[in-house]
Protein backbone atom coordinates (compact mmCIF):
# COMPACT_ATOMS: atom_id res chain seq x y z
CA UNK A 1 0.00 0.00 0.00
CA UNK A 2 1.27 3.44 -0.92
CA UNK A 3 1.39 4.86 2.58
CA UNK A 4 3.33 1.90 3.90
CA UNK A 5 6.25 2.23 1.54
CA UNK A 6 9.06 4.46 2.66
CA UNK A 7 11.92 5.92 0.70
CA UNK A 8 15.36 4.82 1.84
CA UNK A 9 17.75 7.66 2.54
CA UNK A 10 21.55 7.69 2.52
CA UNK A 11 21.50 8.69 6.18
CA UNK A 12 19.85 5.30 6.90
CA UNK A 13 23.29 3.72 6.61
CA UNK A 14 24.98 6.28 8.83
CA UNK A 15 27.62 5.11 11.27
CA UNK A 16 27.29 6.35 14.81
CA UNK A 17 30.50 6.60 16.77
CA UNK A 18 30.58 6.57 20.54
CA UNK A 19 29.14 4.14 22.98
CA UNK A 20 25.86 2.55 21.99
CA UNK A 21 23.13 2.06 24.55
CA UNK A 22 23.03 -1.61 25.45
CA UNK A 23 19.27 -1.68 25.82
CA UNK A 24 16.82 0.56 23.98
CA UNK A 25 13.16 0.37 25.01
CA UNK A 26 10.38 1.98 23.02
CA UNK A 27 6.83 2.79 24.07
CA UNK A 28 5.35 2.56 20.58
CA UNK A 29 2.59 5.15 20.59
CA UNK A 30 0.50 7.23 18.20
CA UNK A 31 -0.76 4.58 15.79
CA UNK A 32 -4.37 5.60 16.38
CA UNK A 33 -3.68 9.31 15.89
CA UNK A 34 -1.66 8.57 12.74
CA UNK A 35 -4.68 6.74 11.32
CA UNK A 36 -7.14 9.41 12.45
CA UNK A 37 -5.14 12.14 10.68
CA UNK A 38 -5.60 10.13 7.49
CA UNK A 39 -9.25 9.29 8.14
CA UNK A 40 -8.31 5.63 8.30
CA UNK A 41 -9.48 3.05 10.84
CA UNK A 42 -7.21 2.68 13.89
CA UNK A 43 -6.27 -0.82 12.76
CA UNK A 44 -4.55 0.72 9.73
CA UNK A 45 -2.43 2.77 12.10
CA UNK A 46 -1.33 -0.40 13.87
CA UNK A 47 -0.56 -1.99 10.52
CA UNK A 48 1.57 0.98 9.52
CA UNK A 49 3.28 0.74 12.91
CA UNK A 50 4.43 -2.79 12.09
CA UNK A 51 6.38 -1.39 9.14
CA UNK A 52 8.27 0.89 11.55
CA UNK A 53 9.01 -2.11 13.77
CA UNK A 54 10.66 -3.93 10.85
CA UNK A 55 12.93 -1.00 10.11
CA UNK A 56 13.86 -0.20 13.69
CA UNK A 57 14.70 -3.82 14.51
CA UNK A 58 16.90 -4.05 11.42
CA UNK A 59 18.68 -0.82 12.30
CA UNK A 60 19.25 -1.74 15.95
CA UNK A 61 20.74 -4.99 14.74
CA UNK A 62 22.99 -3.17 12.27
CA UNK A 63 24.14 -0.76 14.98
CA UNK A 64 25.04 -3.61 17.31
CA UNK A 65 22.42 -2.78 19.97
CA UNK A 66 22.12 -5.85 22.22
CA UNK A 67 18.52 -5.44 23.45
CA UNK A 68 15.50 -3.73 21.95
CA UNK A 69 12.27 -3.87 23.93
CA UNK A 70 9.07 -2.80 22.20
CA UNK A 71 6.01 -2.10 24.34
CA UNK A 72 3.32 -3.53 22.11
CA UNK A 73 0.36 -4.29 24.39
CA UNK A 74 -0.11 -3.19 27.98
CA UNK A 75 -2.13 -4.84 30.75
CA UNK A 76 -4.45 -1.81 30.38
CA UNK A 77 -4.90 -2.13 26.62
CA UNK A 78 -7.60 -4.80 27.19
CA UNK A 79 -9.86 -1.81 27.91
CA UNK A 80 -9.91 -1.04 24.18
CA UNK A 81 -12.80 -2.10 21.91
CA UNK A 82 -12.81 -5.82 21.21
CA UNK A 83 -12.24 -5.40 17.48
CA UNK A 84 -9.14 -3.27 18.08
CA UNK A 85 -7.72 -5.82 20.52
CA UNK A 86 -8.33 -8.65 18.09
CA UNK A 87 -6.78 -6.77 15.19
CA UNK A 88 -3.69 -6.14 17.32
CA UNK A 89 -3.46 -9.84 18.19
CA UNK A 90 -3.93 -10.78 14.56
CA UNK A 91 -1.20 -8.37 13.49
CA UNK A 92 1.14 -9.96 16.00
CA UNK A 93 0.54 -13.43 14.60
CA UNK A 94 0.94 -12.16 11.02
CA UNK A 95 4.13 -10.32 11.93
CA UNK A 96 5.69 -13.40 13.49
CA UNK A 97 4.61 -15.70 10.67
CA UNK A 98 5.78 -13.33 7.95
CA UNK A 99 8.97 -12.00 9.49
CA UNK A 100 10.39 -14.90 11.45
CA UNK A 101 12.50 -16.34 8.62
CA UNK A 102 14.01 -12.94 7.90
CA UNK A 103 14.57 -12.17 11.59
CA UNK A 104 16.23 -15.54 12.07
CA UNK A 105 18.39 -15.03 8.98
CA UNK A 106 19.45 -11.68 10.43
CA UNK A 107 20.51 -13.38 13.67
CA UNK A 108 17.78 -11.70 15.79
CA UNK A 109 16.56 -13.35 19.00
CA UNK A 110 12.77 -12.99 19.27
CA UNK A 111 11.88 -12.92 22.95
CA UNK A 112 8.79 -11.74 24.84
CA UNK A 113 8.02 -10.32 28.26
CA UNK A 114 4.65 -10.03 30.00
CA UNK A 115 1.93 -12.47 30.95
CA UNK A 116 1.39 -14.08 27.56
CA UNK A 117 -0.84 -16.81 29.05
CA UNK A 118 -3.77 -14.38 28.63
CA UNK A 119 -3.12 -13.86 24.89
CA UNK A 120 -5.07 -15.84 22.28
CA UNK A 121 -3.61 -19.30 21.73
CA UNK A 122 -2.20 -18.60 18.22
CA UNK A 123 -0.21 -15.64 19.62
CA UNK A 124 1.24 -17.81 22.38
CA UNK A 125 2.15 -20.53 19.88
CA UNK A 126 3.91 -18.11 17.50
CA UNK A 127 5.76 -16.38 20.34
CA UNK A 128 7.03 -19.64 21.82
CA UNK A 129 7.96 -20.95 18.41
CA UNK A 130 9.80 -17.71 17.56
CA UNK A 131 11.80 -17.89 20.77
CA UNK A 132 12.68 -21.56 20.42
CA UNK A 133 13.82 -21.02 16.85
CA UNK A 134 15.92 -17.90 17.51
CA UNK A 135 17.16 -18.26 21.08
CA UNK A 136 20.70 -19.22 20.06
CA UNK A 137 21.15 -16.26 17.71
CA UNK A 138 23.69 -13.62 18.65
CA UNK A 139 22.28 -10.43 17.13
CA UNK A 140 19.89 -8.01 18.78
CA UNK A 141 17.37 -9.50 21.22
CA UNK A 142 13.94 -8.20 20.31
CA UNK A 143 11.77 -8.25 23.43
CA UNK A 144 8.12 -7.91 22.63
CA UNK A 145 6.31 -6.62 25.70
CA UNK A 146 2.84 -8.14 25.48
CA UNK A 147 0.16 -8.03 28.12
CA UNK A 148 2.96 -6.36 30.00
CA UNK A 149 2.49 -4.05 32.97
CA UNK A 150 5.17 -2.92 35.40
CA UNK A 151 2.87 -3.32 38.41
CA UNK A 152 1.73 -6.76 37.26
CA UNK A 153 5.37 -7.76 36.83
CA UNK A 154 6.22 -6.69 40.39
CA UNK A 155 3.18 -8.48 41.85
CA UNK A 156 4.11 -11.65 39.92
CA UNK A 157 7.65 -11.40 41.25
CA UNK A 158 6.39 -11.11 44.83
CA UNK A 159 4.20 -14.20 44.33
CA UNK A 160 7.15 -16.19 42.99
CA UNK A 161 9.32 -15.06 45.89
CA UNK A 162 6.64 -16.09 48.42
CA UNK A 163 6.32 -19.48 46.72
CA UNK A 164 10.08 -19.98 46.99
CA UNK A 165 9.96 -18.77 50.60
CA UNK A 166 7.16 -21.16 51.54
CA UNK A 167 9.21 -24.04 50.07
CA UNK A 168 12.20 -22.98 52.12
CA UNK A 169 14.22 -22.09 49.03
CA UNK A 170 14.98 -18.52 50.14
CA UNK A 171 15.29 -16.56 53.36
CA UNK A 172 14.03 -13.03 54.07
CA UNK A 173 17.59 -11.72 54.13
CA UNK A 174 18.22 -13.11 50.61
CA UNK A 175 15.87 -10.56 49.07
CA UNK A 176 18.20 -7.89 47.82
CA UNK A 177 17.59 -5.56 44.88
CA UNK A 178 19.63 -7.90 42.71
CA UNK A 179 17.77 -10.99 43.86
CA UNK A 180 14.43 -9.27 43.34
CA UNK A 181 15.40 -8.34 39.76
CA UNK A 182 15.88 -11.99 38.98
CA UNK A 183 12.17 -12.63 39.63
CA UNK A 184 11.08 -10.09 37.02
CA UNK A 185 10.26 -10.89 33.38
CA UNK A 186 13.52 -9.10 32.56
CA UNK A 187 15.64 -11.39 34.75
CA UNK A 188 18.22 -11.97 32.01
CA UNK A 189 18.08 -8.48 30.53
CA UNK A 190 19.91 -5.32 31.64
CA UNK A 191 17.82 -2.26 32.54
CA UNK A 192 16.98 -0.02 29.58
CA UNK A 193 19.56 2.70 29.03
CA UNK A 194 17.10 4.80 27.10
CA UNK A 195 13.31 4.76 26.89
CA UNK A 196 11.92 6.34 23.74
CA UNK A 197 8.31 7.47 23.54
CA UNK A 198 6.99 8.96 20.33
CA UNK A 199 3.59 10.64 19.76
CA UNK A 200 4.03 13.55 22.17
CA UNK A 201 2.96 11.75 25.36
CA UNK A 202 5.37 12.12 28.24
CA UNK A 203 4.40 9.39 30.64
CA UNK A 204 5.52 5.89 31.51
CA UNK A 205 2.12 4.15 31.18
CA UNK A 206 3.07 1.26 33.48
CA UNK A 207 6.22 0.38 31.54
CA UNK A 208 9.32 -1.05 33.23
CA UNK A 209 8.61 0.64 36.57
CA UNK A 210 11.40 -1.17 38.36
CA UNK A 211 13.88 -1.16 35.49
CA UNK A 212 13.57 2.55 34.55
CA UNK A 213 15.18 3.75 37.81
CA UNK A 214 18.13 5.25 35.91
CA UNK A 215 16.95 5.13 32.29
CA UNK A 216 17.30 8.20 30.11
CA UNK A 217 14.00 9.36 28.61
CA UNK A 218 13.62 10.58 25.05
CA UNK A 219 10.37 11.96 23.72
CA UNK A 220 9.30 12.99 20.25
CA UNK A 221 6.10 14.35 18.74
CA UNK A 222 6.25 11.96 15.82
CA UNK A 223 3.64 9.22 15.73
CA UNK A 224 5.10 5.72 15.72
CA UNK A 225 4.18 4.89 12.07
CA UNK A 226 6.16 8.00 11.01
CA UNK A 227 9.14 7.25 13.26
CA UNK A 228 12.22 6.70 11.11
CA UNK A 229 15.72 5.34 11.36
CA UNK A 230 16.88 9.00 11.46
CA UNK A 231 14.74 9.56 14.57
CA UNK A 232 16.38 6.53 16.17
CA UNK A 233 19.82 7.94 15.33
CA UNK A 234 18.84 11.28 16.89
CA UNK A 235 17.68 9.53 20.07
CA UNK A 236 20.95 7.59 20.31
CA UNK A 237 23.08 10.69 19.70
CA UNK A 238 21.12 12.66 22.31
CA UNK A 239 21.58 9.75 24.70
CA UNK A 240 25.32 9.80 24.08
CA UNK A 241 25.41 13.45 25.15
CA UNK A 242 23.62 12.84 28.43
CA UNK A 243 25.60 12.85 31.64
CA UNK A 244 24.59 9.72 33.53
CA UNK A 245 25.64 10.03 37.15
CA UNK A 246 23.62 7.28 38.86
CA UNK A 247 23.54 9.40 41.98
CA UNK A 248 27.29 9.86 42.18
CA UNK A 249 29.44 12.95 41.56
CA UNK A 250 31.41 13.12 38.33
C1 LIG B 1 0.13 2.46 20.18
O1 LIG B 1 -0.69 3.32 19.50
C2 LIG B 1 -0.23 1.02 20.02
C3 LIG B 1 -0.77 0.38 21.23
C4 LIG B 1 -0.95 0.94 22.40
C5 LIG B 1 -1.17 -1.00 21.10
P1 LIG B 1 -2.08 3.79 20.08
O2 LIG B 1 -3.14 2.85 19.59
O3 LIG B 1 -2.03 3.98 21.54
O4 LIG B 1 -2.25 5.18 19.36
P2 LIG B 1 -2.92 6.49 19.93
O5 LIG B 1 -2.27 6.80 21.22
O6 LIG B 1 -4.38 6.19 20.10
O7 LIG B 1 -2.66 7.53 18.88
C1 LIG C 1 1.18 2.58 26.10
O1 LIG C 1 0.42 3.28 25.18
C2 LIG C 1 1.10 1.13 25.83
C3 LIG C 1 1.75 0.67 24.62
C4 LIG C 1 2.45 1.40 23.79
C5 LIG C 1 1.64 -0.74 24.36
P1 LIG C 1 -1.08 3.69 25.50
O2 LIG C 1 -1.57 4.47 24.34
O3 LIG C 1 -1.88 2.50 25.89
O4 LIG C 1 -0.91 4.60 26.78
P2 LIG C 1 -1.81 5.74 27.40
O5 LIG C 1 -3.19 5.17 27.58
O6 LIG C 1 -1.82 6.88 26.43
O7 LIG C 1 -1.13 6.11 28.68
MG1 LIG D 1 -1.66 5.56 22.74
CSV table of C-alpha atoms in Angstrom, one decimal, chain A:
chain,number,residue,atom,x,y,z
A,1,UNK,CA,0.0,0.0,0.0
A,2,UNK,CA,1.3,3.4,-0.9
A,3,UNK,CA,1.4,4.9,2.6
A,4,UNK,CA,3.3,1.9,3.9
A,5,UNK,CA,6.3,2.2,1.5
A,6,UNK,CA,9.1,4.5,2.7
A,7,UNK,CA,11.9,5.9,0.7
A,8,UNK,CA,15.4,4.8,1.8
A,9,UNK,CA,17.7,7.7,2.5
A,10,UNK,CA,21.6,7.7,2.5
A,11,UNK,CA,21.5,8.7,6.2
A,12,UNK,CA,19.8,5.3,6.9
A,13,UNK,CA,23.3,3.7,6.6
A,14,UNK,CA,25.0,6.3,8.8
A,15,UNK,CA,27.6,5.1,11.3
A,16,UNK,CA,27.3,6.4,14.8
A,17,UNK,CA,30.5,6.6,16.8
A,18,UNK,CA,30.6,6.6,20.5
A,19,UNK,CA,29.1,4.1,23.0
A,20,UNK,CA,25.9,2.5,22.0
A,21,UNK,CA,23.1,2.1,24.6
A,22,UNK,CA,23.0,-1.6,25.4
A,23,UNK,CA,19.3,-1.7,25.8
A,24,UNK,CA,16.8,0.6,24.0
A,25,UNK,CA,13.2,0.4,25.0
A,26,UNK,CA,10.4,2.0,23.0
A,27,UNK,CA,6.8,2.8,24.1
A,28,UNK,CA,5.3,2.6,20.6
A,29,UNK,CA,2.6,5.2,20.6
A,30,UNK,CA,0.5,7.2,18.2
A,31,UNK,CA,-0.8,4.6,15.8
A,32,UNK,CA,-4.4,5.6,16.4
A,33,UNK,CA,-3.7,9.3,15.9
A,34,UNK,CA,-1.7,8.6,12.7
A,35,UNK,CA,-4.7,6.7,11.3
A,36,UNK,CA,-7.1,9.4,12.4
A,37,UNK,CA,-5.1,12.1,10.7
A,38,UNK,CA,-5.6,10.1,7.5
A,39,UNK,CA,-9.2,9.3,8.1
A,40,UNK,CA,-8.3,5.6,8.3
A,41,UNK,CA,-9.5,3.0,10.8
A,42,UNK,CA,-7.2,2.7,13.9
A,43,UNK,CA,-6.3,-0.8,12.8
A,44,UNK,CA,-4.5,0.7,9.7
A,45,UNK,CA,-2.4,2.8,12.1
A,46,UNK,CA,-1.3,-0.4,13.9
A,47,UNK,CA,-0.6,-2.0,10.5
A,48,UNK,CA,1.6,1.0,9.5
A,49,UNK,CA,3.3,0.7,12.9
A,50,UNK,CA,4.4,-2.8,12.1
A,51,UNK,CA,6.4,-1.4,9.1
A,52,UNK,CA,8.3,0.9,11.5
A,53,UNK,CA,9.0,-2.1,13.8
A,54,UNK,CA,10.7,-3.9,10.9
A,55,UNK,CA,12.9,-1.0,10.1
A,56,UNK,CA,13.9,-0.2,13.7
A,57,UNK,CA,14.7,-3.8,14.5
A,58,UNK,CA,16.9,-4.0,11.4
A,59,UNK,CA,18.7,-0.8,12.3
A,60,UNK,CA,19.3,-1.7,15.9
A,61,UNK,CA,20.7,-5.0,14.7
A,62,UNK,CA,23.0,-3.2,12.3
A,63,UNK,CA,24.1,-0.8,15.0
A,64,UNK,CA,25.0,-3.6,17.3
A,65,UNK,CA,22.4,-2.8,20.0
A,66,UNK,CA,22.1,-5.8,22.2
A,67,UNK,CA,18.5,-5.4,23.4
A,68,UNK,CA,15.5,-3.7,21.9
A,69,UNK,CA,12.3,-3.9,23.9
A,70,UNK,CA,9.1,-2.8,22.2
A,71,UNK,CA,6.0,-2.1,24.3
A,72,UNK,CA,3.3,-3.5,22.1
A,73,UNK,CA,0.4,-4.3,24.4
A,74,UNK,CA,-0.1,-3.2,28.0
A,75,UNK,CA,-2.1,-4.8,30.7
A,76,UNK,CA,-4.4,-1.8,30.4
A,77,UNK,CA,-4.9,-2.1,26.6
A,78,UNK,CA,-7.6,-4.8,27.2
A,79,UNK,CA,-9.9,-1.8,27.9
A,80,UNK,CA,-9.9,-1.0,24.2
A,81,UNK,CA,-12.8,-2.1,21.9
A,82,UNK,CA,-12.8,-5.8,21.2
A,83,UNK,CA,-12.2,-5.4,17.5
A,84,UNK,CA,-9.1,-3.3,18.1
A,85,UNK,CA,-7.7,-5.8,20.5
A,86,UNK,CA,-8.3,-8.7,18.1
A,87,UNK,CA,-6.8,-6.8,15.2
A,88,UNK,CA,-3.7,-6.1,17.3
A,89,UNK,CA,-3.5,-9.8,18.2
A,90,UNK,CA,-3.9,-10.8,14.6
A,91,UNK,CA,-1.2,-8.4,13.5
A,92,UNK,CA,1.1,-10.0,16.0
A,93,UNK,CA,0.5,-13.4,14.6
A,94,UNK,CA,0.9,-12.2,11.0
A,95,UNK,CA,4.1,-10.3,11.9
A,96,UNK,CA,5.7,-13.4,13.5
A,97,UNK,CA,4.6,-15.7,10.7
A,98,UNK,CA,5.8,-13.3,8.0
A,99,UNK,CA,9.0,-12.0,9.5
A,100,UNK,CA,10.4,-14.9,11.4
A,101,UNK,CA,12.5,-16.3,8.6
A,102,UNK,CA,14.0,-12.9,7.9
A,103,UNK,CA,14.6,-12.2,11.6
A,104,UNK,CA,16.2,-15.5,12.1
A,105,UNK,CA,18.4,-15.0,9.0
A,106,UNK,CA,19.5,-11.7,10.4
A,107,UNK,CA,20.5,-13.4,13.7
A,108,UNK,CA,17.8,-11.7,15.8
A,109,UNK,CA,16.6,-13.4,19.0
A,110,UNK,CA,12.8,-13.0,19.3
A,111,UNK,CA,11.9,-12.9,22.9
A,112,UNK,CA,8.8,-11.7,24.8
A,113,UNK,CA,8.0,-10.3,28.3
A,114,UNK,CA,4.7,-10.0,30.0
A,115,UNK,CA,1.9,-12.5,30.9
A,116,UNK,CA,1.4,-14.1,27.6
A,117,UNK,CA,-0.8,-16.8,29.0
A,118,UNK,CA,-3.8,-14.4,28.6
A,119,UNK,CA,-3.1,-13.9,24.9
A,120,UNK,CA,-5.1,-15.8,22.3
A,121,UNK,CA,-3.6,-19.3,21.7
A,122,UNK,CA,-2.2,-18.6,18.2
A,123,UNK,CA,-0.2,-15.6,19.6
A,124,UNK,CA,1.2,-17.8,22.4
A,125,UNK,CA,2.2,-20.5,19.9
A,126,UNK,CA,3.9,-18.1,17.5
A,127,UNK,CA,5.8,-16.4,20.3
A,128,UNK,CA,7.0,-19.6,21.8
A,129,UNK,CA,8.0,-20.9,18.4
A,130,UNK,CA,9.8,-17.7,17.6
A,131,UNK,CA,11.8,-17.9,20.8
A,132,UNK,CA,12.7,-21.6,20.4
A,133,UNK,CA,13.8,-21.0,16.9
A,134,UNK,CA,15.9,-17.9,17.5
A,135,UNK,CA,17.2,-18.3,21.1
A,136,UNK,CA,20.7,-19.2,20.1
A,137,UNK,CA,21.1,-16.3,17.7
A,138,UNK,CA,23.7,-13.6,18.7
A,139,UNK,CA,22.3,-10.4,17.1
A,140,UNK,CA,19.9,-8.0,18.8
A,141,UNK,CA,17.4,-9.5,21.2
A,142,UNK,CA,13.9,-8.2,20.3
A,143,UNK,CA,11.8,-8.3,23.4
A,144,UNK,CA,8.1,-7.9,22.6
A,145,UNK,CA,6.3,-6.6,25.7
A,146,UNK,CA,2.8,-8.1,25.5
A,147,UNK,CA,0.2,-8.0,28.1
A,148,UNK,CA,3.0,-6.4,30.0
A,149,UNK,CA,2.5,-4.1,33.0
A,150,UNK,CA,5.2,-2.9,35.4
A,151,UNK,CA,2.9,-3.3,38.4
A,152,UNK,CA,1.7,-6.8,37.3
A,153,UNK,CA,5.4,-7.8,36.8
A,154,UNK,CA,6.2,-6.7,40.4
A,155,UNK,CA,3.2,-8.5,41.9
A,156,UNK,CA,4.1,-11.6,39.9
A,157,UNK,CA,7.6,-11.4,41.2
A,158,UNK,CA,6.4,-11.1,44.8
A,159,UNK,CA,4.2,-14.2,44.3
A,160,UNK,CA,7.1,-16.2,43.0
A,161,UNK,CA,9.3,-15.1,45.9
A,162,UNK,CA,6.6,-16.1,48.4
A,163,UNK,CA,6.3,-19.5,46.7
A,164,UNK,CA,10.1,-20.0,47.0
A,165,UNK,CA,10.0,-18.8,50.6
A,166,UNK,CA,7.2,-21.2,51.5
A,167,UNK,CA,9.2,-24.0,50.1
A,168,UNK,CA,12.2,-23.0,52.1
A,169,UNK,CA,14.2,-22.1,49.0
A,170,UNK,CA,15.0,-18.5,50.1
A,171,UNK,CA,15.3,-16.6,53.4
A,172,UNK,CA,14.0,-13.0,54.1
A,173,UNK,CA,17.6,-11.7,54.1
A,174,UNK,CA,18.2,-13.1,50.6
A,175,UNK,CA,15.9,-10.6,49.1
A,176,UNK,CA,18.2,-7.9,47.8
A,177,UNK,CA,17.6,-5.6,44.9
A,178,UNK,CA,19.6,-7.9,42.7
A,179,UNK,CA,17.8,-11.0,43.9
A,180,UNK,CA,14.4,-9.3,43.3
A,181,UNK,CA,15.4,-8.3,39.8
A,182,UNK,CA,15.9,-12.0,39.0
A,183,UNK,CA,12.2,-12.6,39.6
A,184,UNK,CA,11.1,-10.1,37.0
A,185,UNK,CA,10.3,-10.9,33.4
A,186,UNK,CA,13.5,-9.1,32.6
A,187,UNK,CA,15.6,-11.4,34.8
A,188,UNK,CA,18.2,-12.0,32.0
A,189,UNK,CA,18.1,-8.5,30.5
A,190,UNK,CA,19.9,-5.3,31.6
A,191,UNK,CA,17.8,-2.3,32.5
A,192,UNK,CA,17.0,0.0,29.6
A,193,UNK,CA,19.6,2.7,29.0
A,194,UNK,CA,17.1,4.8,27.1
A,195,UNK,CA,13.3,4.8,26.9
A,196,UNK,CA,11.9,6.3,23.7
A,197,UNK,CA,8.3,7.5,23.5
A,198,UNK,CA,7.0,9.0,20.3
A,199,UNK,CA,3.6,10.6,19.8
A,200,UNK,CA,4.0,13.6,22.2
A,201,UNK,CA,3.0,11.8,25.4
A,202,UNK,CA,5.4,12.1,28.2
A,203,UNK,CA,4.4,9.4,30.6
A,204,UNK,CA,5.5,5.9,31.5
A,205,UNK,CA,2.1,4.1,31.2
A,206,UNK,CA,3.1,1.3,33.5
A,207,UNK,CA,6.2,0.4,31.5
A,208,UNK,CA,9.3,-1.0,33.2
A,209,UNK,CA,8.6,0.6,36.6
A,210,UNK,CA,11.4,-1.2,38.4
A,211,UNK,CA,13.9,-1.2,35.5
A,212,UNK,CA,13.6,2.5,34.6
A,213,UNK,CA,15.2,3.7,37.8
A,214,UNK,CA,18.1,5.2,35.9
A,215,UNK,CA,17.0,5.1,32.3
A,216,UNK,CA,17.3,8.2,30.1
A,217,UNK,CA,14.0,9.4,28.6
A,218,UNK,CA,13.6,10.6,25.1
A,219,UNK,CA,10.4,12.0,23.7
A,220,UNK,CA,9.3,13.0,20.3
A,221,UNK,CA,6.1,14.4,18.7
A,222,UNK,CA,6.3,12.0,15.8
A,223,UNK,CA,3.6,9.2,15.7
A,224,UNK,CA,5.1,5.7,15.7
A,225,UNK,CA,4.2,4.9,12.1
A,226,UNK,CA,6.2,8.0,11.0
A,227,UNK,CA,9.1,7.3,13.3
A,228,UNK,CA,12.2,6.7,11.1
A,229,UNK,CA,15.7,5.3,11.4
A,230,UNK,CA,16.9,9.0,11.5
A,231,UNK,CA,14.7,9.6,14.6
A,232,UNK,CA,16.4,6.5,16.2
A,233,UNK,CA,19.8,7.9,15.3
A,234,UNK,CA,18.8,11.3,16.9
A,235,UNK,CA,17.7,9.5,20.1
A,236,UNK,CA,20.9,7.6,20.3
A,237,UNK,CA,23.1,10.7,19.7
A,238,UNK,CA,21.1,12.7,22.3
A,239,UNK,CA,21.6,9.8,24.7
A,240,UNK,CA,25.3,9.8,24.1
A,241,UNK,CA,25.4,13.4,25.2
A,242,UNK,CA,23.6,12.8,28.4
A,243,UNK,CA,25.6,12.9,31.6
A,244,UNK,CA,24.6,9.7,33.5
A,245,UNK,CA,25.6,10.0,37.1
A,246,UNK,CA,23.6,7.3,38.9
A,247,UNK,CA,23.5,9.4,42.0
A,248,UNK,CA,27.3,9.9,42.2
A,249,UNK,CA,29.4,12.9,41.6
A,250,UNK,CA,31.4,13.1,38.3
